[in-house]
Amino acid sequence: MDKYTETSEYIARRIADAGKDMPRVAVVLGSGLGKLGDMIADPLIIPYSEIPNFKASTAVGHKGNLIVGTLGGKTMLAMQGRFHYYEGYTMQEVTFPVRVFATLGICTLFVSNAAGAINPEYKVGDLMVITDHINLMPNPLIGPNNEKFGPRFPDMTEVYSPRLRCSADRHASVLGISLRHGVYVAGTGPTYETPAEYRFYRAIGGDACGMSTVPEVIVARHSGMEVFGISVVTNQANDLKSGAVNDGDDVVRQADAAADRMTALIERMIHEI
Ligand code: HPA
């Protein structure tokens, strides 16, 4: 039995033992955005430490729980805390949970993150719907292709579901939340960018940048999941001339402050799925 099967069978058994339906939607909660996990009704909380083949989540603002429960009236699964490449995990380890989700039959993946604004119009606290990405990290699909999950050369022309981006716009306008739409640039971290790197990211077409999300999204698209990505702008990466510095604790604080808006939006979107 491969590791994906072993882990997904363990999770499926825990879900069945708790008398819950199998979720079809999963959410990956980024830095400081674990709050959504606390809003899930009737939760089954499985610490990563109990799940075979799962790693520990070591990043600030990442709790390390898999939660199965109800949000927006639907059974869903949330990862409260993700694995980052900068923590020293391999790309296969970073994206392992997404392969497990595919094995479990998850069809739709929501991914969230804290990000630095590169677009000079963006402000701290803004929510940005990810329309596309630029990957400056190693590609998680490098290596032998596992045909069970998807093709050798996956198409990446429409990574972030137009249908779900439309749904986000509709619900945001009902909620009175304003949304940005932009391109997410993924670097490895753990260093924040130098001013020259931020200028480079802007020049190549980025609106916000971070150290996560893209590996999981690539693996999710490889296995045919529909993907929605959202960034919370936690720092103005374009404004380093003002003497501002980037600080990890501040990033988590700013993400926490925006988490209620993001949660309200995702809850309505899940309800509609
Ligand atoms: N750069 C990279 N990752 C980040 C940033 C940033 O400015 N802010 C939050 N995550």
PDB file of C-alpha atoms and ligand atoms in Angstrom:
ATOM      1  CA  MET A   1       0.000   0.000   0.000  1.00  0.00           C
ATOM      2  CA  ASP A   2       1.449   3.387  -0.881  1.00  0.00           C
ATOM      3  CA  LYS A   3       1.670   6.225   1.631  1.00  0.00           C
ATOM      4  CA  TYR A   4      -1.168   8.189   0.041  1.00  0.00           C
ATOM      5  CA  THR A   5      -3.511   5.224   0.396  1.00  0.00           C
ATOM      6  CA  GLU A   6      -2.393   4.490   3.965  1.00  0.00           C
ATOM      7  CA  THR A   7      -2.971   8.094   5.043  1.00  0.00           C
ATOM      8  CA  SER A   8      -6.247   8.552   3.199  1.00  0.00           C
ATOM      9  CA  GLU A   9      -7.603   5.276   4.588  1.00  0.00           C
ATOM     10  CA  TYR A  10      -6.704   6.429   8.111  1.00  0.00           C
ATOM     11  CA  ILE A  11      -8.469   9.777   7.609  1.00  0.00           C
ATOM     12  CA  ALA A  12     -11.493   8.135   5.940  1.00  0.00           C
ATOM     13  CA  ARG A  13     -11.791   5.741   8.882  1.00  0.00           C
ATOM     14  CA  ARG A  14     -11.652   8.604  11.418  1.00  0.00           C
ATOM     15  CA  ILE A  15     -14.353  10.458   9.445  1.00  0.00           C
ATOM     16  CA  ALA A  16     -16.569   7.360   9.249  1.00  0.00           C
ATOM     17  CA  ASP A  17     -16.074   6.575  12.965  1.00  0.00           C
ATOM     18  CA  ALA A  18     -17.210  10.130  13.780  1.00  0.00           C
ATOM     19  CA  GLY A  19     -20.384   9.489  11.733  1.00  0.00           C
ATOM     20  CA  LYS A  20     -19.589  12.210   9.208  1.00  0.00           C
ATOM     21  CA  ASP A  21     -20.067  12.355   5.452  1.00  0.00           C
ATOM     22  CA  MET A  22     -16.974  12.303   3.280  1.00  0.00           C
ATOM     23  CA  PRO A  23     -16.036  15.897   2.414  1.00  0.00           C
ATOM     24  CA  ARG A  24     -15.699  16.950  -1.219  1.00  0.00           C
ATOM     25  CA  VAL A  25     -14.200  20.368  -0.418  1.00  0.00           C
ATOM     26  CA  ALA A  26     -10.925  21.118   1.359  1.00  0.00           C
ATOM     27  CA  VAL A  27      -9.411  24.385   2.565  1.00  0.00           C
ATOM     28  CA  VAL A  28      -5.717  25.028   3.265  1.00  0.00           C
ATOM     29  CA  LEU A  29      -5.360  27.783   5.848  1.00  0.00           C
ATOM     30  CA  GLY A  30      -2.248  29.918   5.668  1.00  0.00           C
ATOM     31  CA  SER A  31      -0.312  31.990   8.213  1.00  0.00           C
ATOM     32  CA  GLY A  32      -2.627  33.570  10.763  1.00  0.00           C
ATOM     33  CA  LEU A  33      -5.721  32.324   8.922  1.00  0.00           C
ATOM     34  CA  GLY A  34      -6.394  29.303  11.128  1.00  0.00           C
ATOM     35  CA  LYS A  35      -9.436  31.165  12.536  1.00  0.00           C
ATOM     36  CA  LEU A  36     -11.616  29.706   9.806  1.00  0.00           C
ATOM     37  CA  GLY A  37     -10.873  26.325  11.361  1.00  0.00           C
ATOM     38  CA  ASP A  38     -12.376  27.572  14.646  1.00  0.00           C
ATOM     39  CA  MET A  39     -15.642  28.451  12.835  1.00  0.00           C
ATOM     40  CA  ILE A  40     -16.224  24.896  11.618  1.00  0.00           C
ATOM     41  CA  ALA A  41     -19.305  23.432  13.327  1.00  0.00           C
ATOM     42  CA  ASP A  42     -19.274  20.019  14.997  1.00  0.00           C
ATOM     43  CA  PRO A  43     -15.562  19.567  14.316  1.00  0.00           C
ATOM     44  CA  LEU A  44     -13.565  16.383  14.297  1.00  0.00           C
ATOM     45  CA  ILE A  45     -10.039  17.623  15.046  1.00  0.00           C
ATOM     46  CA  ILE A  46      -7.191  15.330  14.054  1.00  0.00           C
ATOM     47  CA  PRO A  47      -3.740  16.653  15.053  1.00  0.00           C
ATOM     48  CA  TYR A  48      -1.165  16.083  12.310  1.00  0.00           C
ATOM     49  CA  SER A  49       0.900  14.125  14.860  1.00  0.00           C
ATOM     50  CA  GLU A  50      -1.811  11.385  14.859  1.00  0.00           C
ATOM     51  CA  ILE A  51      -1.941  11.044  11.070  1.00  0.00           C
ATOM     52  CA  PRO A  52       0.377   8.452   9.529  1.00  0.00           C
ATOM     53  CA  ASN A  53       2.969  10.024   7.184  1.00  0.00           C
ATOM     54  CA  PHE A  54       1.966  13.623   8.057  1.00  0.00           C
ATOM     55  CA  LYS A  55       4.768  15.959   9.132  1.00  0.00           C
ATOM     56  CA  ALA A  56       4.644  18.486  11.976  1.00  0.00           C
ATOM     57  CA  SER A  57       3.797  22.082  11.040  1.00  0.00           C
ATOM     58  CA  THR A  58       6.547  24.288  12.465  1.00  0.00           C
ATOM     59  CA  ALA A  59       5.735  27.721  10.965  1.00  0.00           C
ATOM     60  CA  VAL A  60       4.518  30.648  13.120  1.00  0.00           C
ATOM     61  CA  GLY A  61       0.701  30.954  13.057  1.00  0.00           C
ATOM     62  CA  HIS A  62       0.187  27.352  11.891  1.00  0.00           C
ATOM     63  CA  LYS A  63      -1.605  25.065  14.362  1.00  0.00           C
ATOM     64  CA  GLY A  64      -1.169  21.656  12.737  1.00  0.00           C
ATOM     65  CA  ASN A  65      -4.695  20.194  12.771  1.00  0.00           C
ATOM     66  CA  LEU A  66      -6.837  18.534  10.172  1.00  0.00           C
ATOM     67  CA  ILE A  67     -10.453  19.497  10.863  1.00  0.00           C
ATOM     68  CA  VAL A  68     -13.542  17.843   9.423  1.00  0.00           C
ATOM     69  CA  GLY A  69     -16.883  19.495  10.094  1.00  0.00           C
ATOM     70  CA  THR A  70     -19.559  21.756   8.657  1.00  0.00           C
ATOM     71  CA  LEU A  71     -19.088  25.190   7.152  1.00  0.00           C
ATOM     72  CA  GLY A  72     -21.642  26.932   4.958  1.00  0.00           C
ATOM     73  CA  GLY A  73     -23.893  23.910   5.551  1.00  0.00           C
ATOM     74  CA  LYS A  74     -21.427  21.547   3.848  1.00  0.00           C
ATOM     75  CA  THR A  75     -19.128  18.906   5.212  1.00  0.00           C
ATOM     76  CA  MET A  76     -15.617  20.122   4.559  1.00  0.00           C
ATOM     77  CA  LEU A  77     -12.054  19.417   5.511  1.00  0.00           C
ATOM     78  CA  ALA A  78      -9.581  22.088   6.616  1.00  0.00           C
ATOM     79  CA  MET A  79      -5.833  22.036   7.063  1.00  0.00           C
ATOM     80  CA  GLN A  80      -5.139  24.392   9.931  1.00  0.00           C
ATOM     81  CA  GLY A  81      -1.513  25.009   9.043  1.00  0.00           C
ATOM     82  CA  ARG A  82       0.449  23.888   5.993  1.00  0.00           C
ATOM     83  CA  PHE A  83       3.951  22.635   5.230  1.00  0.00           C
ATOM     84  CA  HIS A  84       6.407  25.038   3.632  1.00  0.00           C
ATOM     85  CA  TYR A  85       9.463  24.347   1.526  1.00  0.00           C
ATOM     86  CA  TYR A  86      11.443  26.770   3.734  1.00  0.00           C
ATOM     87  CA  GLU A  87      10.829  24.503   6.750  1.00  0.00           C
ATOM     88  CA  GLY A  88      13.158  22.017   5.071  1.00  0.00           C
ATOM     89  CA  TYR A  89      10.499  19.658   3.721  1.00  0.00           C
ATOM     90  CA  THR A  90      10.843  18.299   0.211  1.00  0.00           C
ATOM     91  CA  MET A  91       8.276  19.398  -2.369  1.00  0.00           C
ATOM     92  CA  GLN A  92       6.772  15.882  -2.149  1.00  0.00           C
ATOM     93  CA  GLU A  93       6.317  16.388   1.615  1.00  0.00           C
ATOM     94  CA  VAL A  94       4.911  19.909   1.177  1.00  0.00           C
ATOM     95  CA  THR A  95       2.278  18.636  -1.269  1.00  0.00           C
ATOM     96  CA  PHE A  96       1.641  15.240   0.337  1.00  0.00           C
ATOM     97  CA  PRO A  97      -1.689  16.324   1.932  1.00  0.00           C
ATOM     98  CA  VAL A  98      -3.051  17.446  -1.455  1.00  0.00           C
ATOM     99  CA  ARG A  99      -2.350  14.005  -2.938  1.00  0.00           C
ATOM    100  CA  VAL A 100      -4.103  12.510   0.082  1.00  0.00           C
ATOM    101  CA  PHE A 101      -7.070  14.824  -0.576  1.00  0.00           C
ATOM    102  CA  ALA A 102      -7.172  13.629  -4.189  1.00  0.00           C
ATOM    103  CA  THR A 103      -7.166  10.025  -2.974  1.00  0.00           C
ATOM    104  CA  LEU A 104     -10.011  10.861  -0.560  1.00  0.00           C
ATOM    105  CA  GLY A 105     -12.107  12.220  -3.440  1.00  0.00           C
ATOM    106  CA  ILE A 106     -11.799  15.958  -2.734  1.00  0.00           C
ATOM    107  CA  CYS A 107     -12.910  17.844  -5.878  1.00  0.00           C
ATOM    108  CA  THR A 108     -12.479  21.482  -4.848  1.00  0.00           C
ATOM    109  CA  LEU A 109      -9.518  23.037  -3.065  1.00  0.00           C
ATOM    110  CA  PHE A 110      -9.493  26.474  -1.426  1.00  0.00           C
ATOM    111  CA  VAL A 111      -6.039  27.804  -0.573  1.00  0.00           C
ATOM    112  CA  SER A 112      -5.275  30.881   1.465  1.00  0.00           C
ATOM    113  CA  ASN A 113      -2.087  32.666   2.388  1.00  0.00           C
ATOM    114  CA  ALA A 114      -0.541  35.778   3.855  1.00  0.00           C
ATOM    115  CA  ALA A 115       1.226  37.788   1.157  1.00  0.00           C
ATOM    116  CA  GLY A 116       3.257  40.912   0.617  1.00  0.00           C
ATOM    117  CA  ALA A 117       1.801  43.531  -1.723  1.00  0.00           C
ATOM    118  CA  ILE A 118       3.897  44.251  -4.788  1.00  0.00           C
ATOM    119  CA  ASN A 119       1.185  46.211  -6.569  1.00  0.00           C
ATOM    120  CA  PRO A 120       1.591  49.764  -5.208  1.00  0.00           C
ATOM    121  CA  GLU A 121      -2.202  50.221  -5.086  1.00  0.00           C
ATOM    122  CA  TYR A 122      -2.644  47.396  -2.591  1.00  0.00           C
ATOM    123  CA  LYS A 123      -2.942  48.149   1.137  1.00  0.00           C
ATOM    124  CA  VAL A 124      -2.365  46.040   4.242  1.00  0.00           C
ATOM    125  CA  GLY A 125      -5.588  44.133   4.999  1.00  0.00           C
ATOM    126  CA  ASP A 126      -6.693  43.853   1.349  1.00  0.00           C
ATOM    127  CA  LEU A 127      -7.939  40.489   0.133  1.00  0.00           C
ATOM    128  CA  MET A 128      -6.620  39.425  -3.272  1.00  0.00           C
ATOM    129  CA  VAL A 129      -8.309  36.708  -5.320  1.00  0.00           C
ATOM    130  CA  ILE A 130      -5.472  34.905  -7.098  1.00  0.00           C
ATOM    131  CA  THR A 131      -6.033  35.016 -10.864  1.00  0.00           C
ATOM    132  CA  ASP A 132      -2.732  33.404 -11.834  1.00  0.00           C
ATOM    133  CA  HIS A 133       0.706  32.693 -10.415  1.00  0.00           C
ATOM    134  CA  ILE A 134       4.403  32.851 -11.252  1.00  0.00           C
ATOM    135  CA  ASN A 135       6.322  29.962  -9.753  1.00  0.00           C
ATOM    136  CA  LEU A 136       9.869  30.743  -8.638  1.00  0.00           C
ATOM    137  CA  MET A 137      10.049  27.637  -6.440  1.00  0.00           C
ATOM    138  CA  PRO A 138      11.090  24.137  -7.548  1.00  0.00           C
ATOM    139  CA  ASN A 139       8.189  22.435  -9.329  1.00  0.00           C
ATOM    140  CA  PRO A 140       6.643  19.716  -7.092  1.00  0.00           C
ATOM    141  CA  LEU A 141       5.971  17.488 -10.117  1.00  0.00           C
ATOM    142  CA  ILE A 142       9.680  17.091 -10.951  1.00  0.00           C
ATOM    143  CA  GLY A 143      10.521  13.380 -10.870  1.00  0.00           C
ATOM    144  CA  PRO A 144       8.765  10.299 -12.194  1.00  0.00           C
ATOM    145  CA  ASN A 145       5.126  11.073 -12.988  1.00  0.00           C
ATOM    146  CA  ASN A 146       2.489   9.206 -11.015  1.00  0.00           C
ATOM    147  CA  GLU A 147      -0.091   8.511 -13.752  1.00  0.00           C
ATOM    148  CA  LYS A 148      -2.621   7.569 -11.075  1.00  0.00           C
ATOM    149  CA  PHE A 149      -2.877  11.291 -10.257  1.00  0.00           C
ATOM    150  CA  GLY A 150      -2.451  13.046 -13.591  1.00  0.00           C
ATOM    151  CA  PRO A 151      -0.537  13.610 -16.826  1.00  0.00           C
ATOM    152  CA  ARG A 152       3.210  14.122 -17.278  1.00  0.00           C
ATOM    153  CA  PHE A 153       2.752  17.625 -18.683  1.00  0.00           C
ATOM    154  CA  PRO A 154      -0.260  19.236 -16.993  1.00  0.00           C
ATOM    155  CA  ASP A 155      -1.922  22.232 -18.590  1.00  0.00           C
ATOM    156  CA  MET A 156      -1.631  25.425 -16.533  1.00  0.00           C
ATOM    157  CA  THR A 157      -3.622  27.879 -18.642  1.00  0.00           C
ATOM    158  CA  GLU A 158      -6.569  28.142 -16.256  1.00  0.00           C
ATOM    159  CA  VAL A 159      -5.266  27.230 -12.824  1.00  0.00           C
ATOM    160  CA  TYR A 160      -7.623  29.330 -10.692  1.00  0.00           C
ATOM    161  CA  SER A 161     -11.249  28.492 -11.474  1.00  0.00           C
ATOM    162  CA  PRO A 162     -13.039  31.328 -13.316  1.00  0.00           C
ATOM    163  CA  ARG A 163     -16.322  29.960 -11.925  1.00  0.00           C
ATOM    164  CA  LEU A 164     -15.102  30.263  -8.312  1.00  0.00           C
ATOM    165  CA  ARG A 165     -13.544  33.703  -8.946  1.00  0.00           C
ATOM    166  CA  CYS A 166     -16.933  34.845 -10.215  1.00  0.00           C
ATOM    167  CA  SER A 167     -18.630  33.334  -7.180  1.00  0.00           C
ATOM    168  CA  ALA A 168     -16.153  35.214  -4.918  1.00  0.00           C
ATOM    169  CA  ASP A 169     -17.047  38.519  -6.600  1.00  0.00           C
ATOM    170  CA  ARG A 170     -20.763  37.917  -6.200  1.00  0.00           C
ATOM    171  CA  HIS A 171     -20.543  37.005  -2.513  1.00  0.00           C
ATOM    172  CA  ALA A 172     -18.053  39.768  -1.725  1.00  0.00           C
ATOM    173  CA  SER A 173     -20.428  42.374  -3.105  1.00  0.00           C
ATOM    174  CA  VAL A 174     -23.299  41.012  -0.960  1.00  0.00           C
ATOM    175  CA  LEU A 175     -21.001  41.086   2.088  1.00  0.00           C
ATOM    176  CA  GLY A 176     -19.692  44.562   1.267  1.00  0.00           C
ATOM    177  CA  ILE A 177     -16.126  43.247   1.049  1.00  0.00           C
ATOM    178  CA  SER A 178     -13.863  44.677  -1.627  1.00  0.00           C
ATOM    179  CA  LEU A 179     -11.570  42.298  -3.465  1.00  0.00           C
ATOM    180  CA  ARG A 180      -8.415  42.738  -5.493  1.00  0.00           C
ATOM    181  CA  HIS A 181      -7.596  40.338  -8.309  1.00  0.00           C
ATOM    182  CA  GLY A 182      -3.984  39.649  -9.051  1.00  0.00           C
ATOM    183  CA  VAL A 183      -0.991  37.479  -9.782  1.00  0.00           C
ATOM    184  CA  TYR A 184       0.760  35.699  -6.902  1.00  0.00           C
ATOM    185  CA  VAL A 185       4.541  35.246  -7.113  1.00  0.00           C
ATOM    186  CA  ALA A 186       5.913  32.341  -5.071  1.00  0.00           C
ATOM    187  CA  GLY A 187       9.495  32.347  -3.803  1.00  0.00           C
ATOM    188  CA  THR A 188      11.097  29.829  -1.475  1.00  0.00           C
ATOM    189  CA  GLY A 189      11.709  32.179   1.471  1.00  0.00           C
ATOM    190  CA  PRO A 190      12.440  32.127   4.354  1.00  0.00           C
ATOM    191  CA  THR A 191      13.988  35.540   3.741  1.00  0.00           C
ATOM    192  CA  TYR A 192      11.630  38.321   2.779  1.00  0.00           C
ATOM    193  CA  GLU A 193      12.556  39.967  -0.494  1.00  0.00           C
ATOM    194  CA  THR A 194      15.123  42.678  -0.969  1.00  0.00           C
ATOM    195  CA  PRO A 195      13.862  45.947  -2.503  1.00  0.00           C
ATOM    196  CA  ALA A 196      15.458  44.907  -5.809  1.00  0.00           C
ATOM    197  CA  GLU A 197      13.663  41.549  -5.691  1.00  0.00           C
ATOM    198  CA  TYR A 198      10.328  43.279  -5.053  1.00  0.00           C
ATOM    199  CA  ARG A 199      10.960  45.510  -8.093  1.00  0.00           C
ATOM    200  CA  PHE A 200      11.801  42.393 -10.096  1.00  0.00           C
ATOM    201  CA  TYR A 201       8.550  40.679  -9.001  1.00  0.00           C
ATOM    202  CA  ARG A 202       6.603  43.768 -10.068  1.00  0.00           C
ATOM    203  CA  ALA A 203       8.433  43.949 -13.393  1.00  0.00           C
ATOM    204  CA  ILE A 204       7.594  40.327 -14.238  1.00  0.00           C
ATOM    205  CA  GLY A 205       3.882  40.904 -13.563  1.00  0.00           C
ATOM    206  CA  GLY A 206       3.306  40.119  -9.891  1.00  0.00           C
ATOM    207  CA  ASP A 207       0.771  41.816  -7.605  1.00  0.00           C
ATOM    208  CA  ALA A 208       1.512  39.964  -4.355  1.00  0.00           C
ATOM    209  CA  CYS A 209       4.166  37.524  -3.212  1.00  0.00           C
ATOM    210  CA  GLY A 210       4.613  34.775  -0.671  1.00  0.00           C
ATOM    211  CA  MET A 211       6.339  31.524   0.218  1.00  0.00           C
ATOM    212  CA  SER A 212       3.564  28.957  -0.224  1.00  0.00           C
ATOM    213  CA  THR A 213       0.397  27.955  -2.093  1.00  0.00           C
ATOM    214  CA  VAL A 214       1.785  27.358  -5.576  1.00  0.00           C
ATOM    215  CA  PRO A 215       3.175  23.846  -4.832  1.00  0.00           C
ATOM    216  CA  GLU A 216      -0.196  22.702  -3.451  1.00  0.00           C
ATOM    217  CA  VAL A 217      -2.063  24.346  -6.327  1.00  0.00           C
ATOM    218  CA  ILE A 218       0.117  22.667  -8.975  1.00  0.00           C
ATOM    219  CA  VAL A 219      -0.434  19.255  -7.404  1.00  0.00           C
ATOM    220  CA  ALA A 220      -4.186  19.907  -7.037  1.00  0.00           C
ATOM    221  CA  ARG A 221      -4.502  20.900 -10.707  1.00  0.00           C
ATOM    222  CA  HIS A 222      -2.394  17.904 -11.738  1.00  0.00           C
ATOM    223  CA  SER A 223      -5.096  15.671 -10.293  1.00  0.00           C
ATOM    224  CA  GLY A 224      -7.937  17.736 -11.754  1.00  0.00           C
ATOM    225  CA  MET A 225      -9.234  19.580  -8.691  1.00  0.00           C
ATOM    226  CA  GLU A 226     -10.978  22.920  -9.087  1.00  0.00           C
ATOM    227  CA  VAL A 227      -8.910  25.543  -7.249  1.00  0.00           C
ATOM    228  CA  PHE A 228      -9.682  28.864  -5.590  1.00  0.00           C
ATOM    229  CA  GLY A 229      -6.825  30.905  -4.098  1.00  0.00           C
ATOM    230  CA  ILE A 230      -6.964  33.976  -1.896  1.00  0.00           C
ATOM    231  CA  SER A 231      -4.200  36.126  -0.364  1.00  0.00           C
ATOM    232  CA  VAL A 232      -4.445  38.418   2.621  1.00  0.00           C
ATOM    233  CA  VAL A 233      -2.117  41.381   2.143  1.00  0.00           C
ATOM    234  CA  THR A 234      -0.120  41.587   5.369  1.00  0.00           C
ATOM    235  CA  ASN A 235       2.666  43.967   4.406  1.00  0.00           C
ATOM    236  CA  GLN A 236       3.401  46.490   1.726  1.00  0.00           C
ATOM    237  CA  ALA A 237       6.368  44.987   0.000  1.00  0.00           C
ATOM    238  CA  ASN A 238       6.397  47.929  -2.394  1.00  0.00           C
ATOM    239  CA  ASP A 239       6.886  50.525   0.316  1.00  0.00           C
ATOM    240  CA  LEU A 240      10.312  49.729   1.715  1.00  0.00           C
ATOM    241  CA  LYS A 241      11.512  53.272   0.983  1.00  0.00           C
ATOM    242  CA  SER A 242       9.422  54.552   3.912  1.00  0.00           C
ATOM    243  CA  GLY A 243      11.695  52.711   6.346  1.00  0.00           C
ATOM    244  CA  ALA A 244       9.212  49.857   6.921  1.00  0.00           C
ATOM    245  CA  VAL A 245      10.706  46.446   7.611  1.00  0.00           C
ATOM    246  CA  ASN A 246       9.098  43.024   7.175  1.00  0.00           C
ATOM    247  CA  ASP A 247       8.418  41.066  10.330  1.00  0.00           C
ATOM    248  CA  GLY A 248       6.915  37.572  10.635  1.00  0.00           C
ATOM    249  CA  ASP A 249       4.887  38.311  13.800  1.00  0.00           C
ATOM    250  CA  ASP A 250       3.361  41.390  12.182  1.00  0.00           C
ATOM    251  CA  VAL A 251       2.416  39.310   9.133  1.00  0.00           C
ATOM    252  CA  VAL A 252       0.515  36.873  11.405  1.00  0.00           C
ATOM    253  CA  ARG A 253      -1.206  39.798  13.262  1.00  0.00           C
ATOM    254  CA  GLN A 254      -2.356  41.392  10.023  1.00  0.00           C
ATOM    255  CA  ALA A 255      -3.597  38.074   8.664  1.00  0.00           C
ATOM    256  CA  ASP A 256      -5.548  37.509  11.879  1.00  0.00           C
ATOM    257  CA  ALA A 257      -7.212  40.927  11.506  1.00  0.00           C
ATOM    258  CA  ALA A 258      -8.420  40.054   7.994  1.00  0.00           C
ATOM    259  CA  ALA A 259      -9.418  36.468   8.778  1.00  0.00           C
ATOM    260  CA  ASP A 260     -13.078  37.260   9.581  1.00  0.00           C
ATOM    261  CA  ARG A 261     -13.688  38.756   6.132  1.00  0.00           C
ATOM    262  CA  MET A 262     -11.964  35.884   4.399  1.00  0.00           C
ATOM    263  CA  THR A 263     -13.896  33.346   6.481  1.00  0.00           C
ATOM    264  CA  ALA A 264     -17.261  34.996   5.710  1.00  0.00           C
ATOM    265  CA  LEU A 265     -16.459  34.908   2.013  1.00  0.00           C
ATOM    266  CA  ILE A 266     -15.267  31.292   1.922  1.00  0.00           C
ATOM    267  CA  GLU A 267     -18.249  30.172   4.031  1.00  0.00           C
ATOM    268  CA  ARG A 268     -20.695  31.583   1.460  1.00  0.00           C
ATOM    269  CA  MET A 269     -18.728  30.161  -1.443  1.00  0.00           C
ATOM    270  CA  ILE A 270     -18.697  26.683   0.098  1.00  0.00           C
ATOM    271  CA  HIS A 271     -22.413  26.902   0.777  1.00  0.00           C
ATOM    272  CA  GLU A 272     -22.980  27.425  -2.952  1.00  0.00           C
ATOM    273  CA  ILE A 273     -20.805  24.512  -4.137  1.00  0.00           C
TER     274      ILE A 273
HETATM  275  N1  HPA B   1       7.206  38.182   1.002  1.00  0.00           N
HETATM  276  C1  HPA B   1       7.137  36.836   1.032  1.00  0.00           C
HETATM  277  N2  HPA B   1       6.236  36.180   1.770  1.00  0.00           N
HETATM  278  C2  HPA B   1       5.370  36.889   2.495  1.00  0.00           C
HETATM  279  C3  HPA B   1       5.387  38.295   2.499  1.00  0.00           C
HETATM  280  C4  HPA B   1       6.364  38.965   1.708  1.00  0.00           C
HETATM  281  O1  HPA B   1       6.474  40.216   1.660  1.00  0.00           O
HETATM  282  N3  HPA B   1       4.388  38.690   3.338  1.00  0.00           N
HETATM  283  C5  HPA B   1       3.774  37.563   3.798  1.00  0.00           C
HETATM  284  N4  HPA B   1       4.361  36.470   3.292  1.00  0.00           N
END
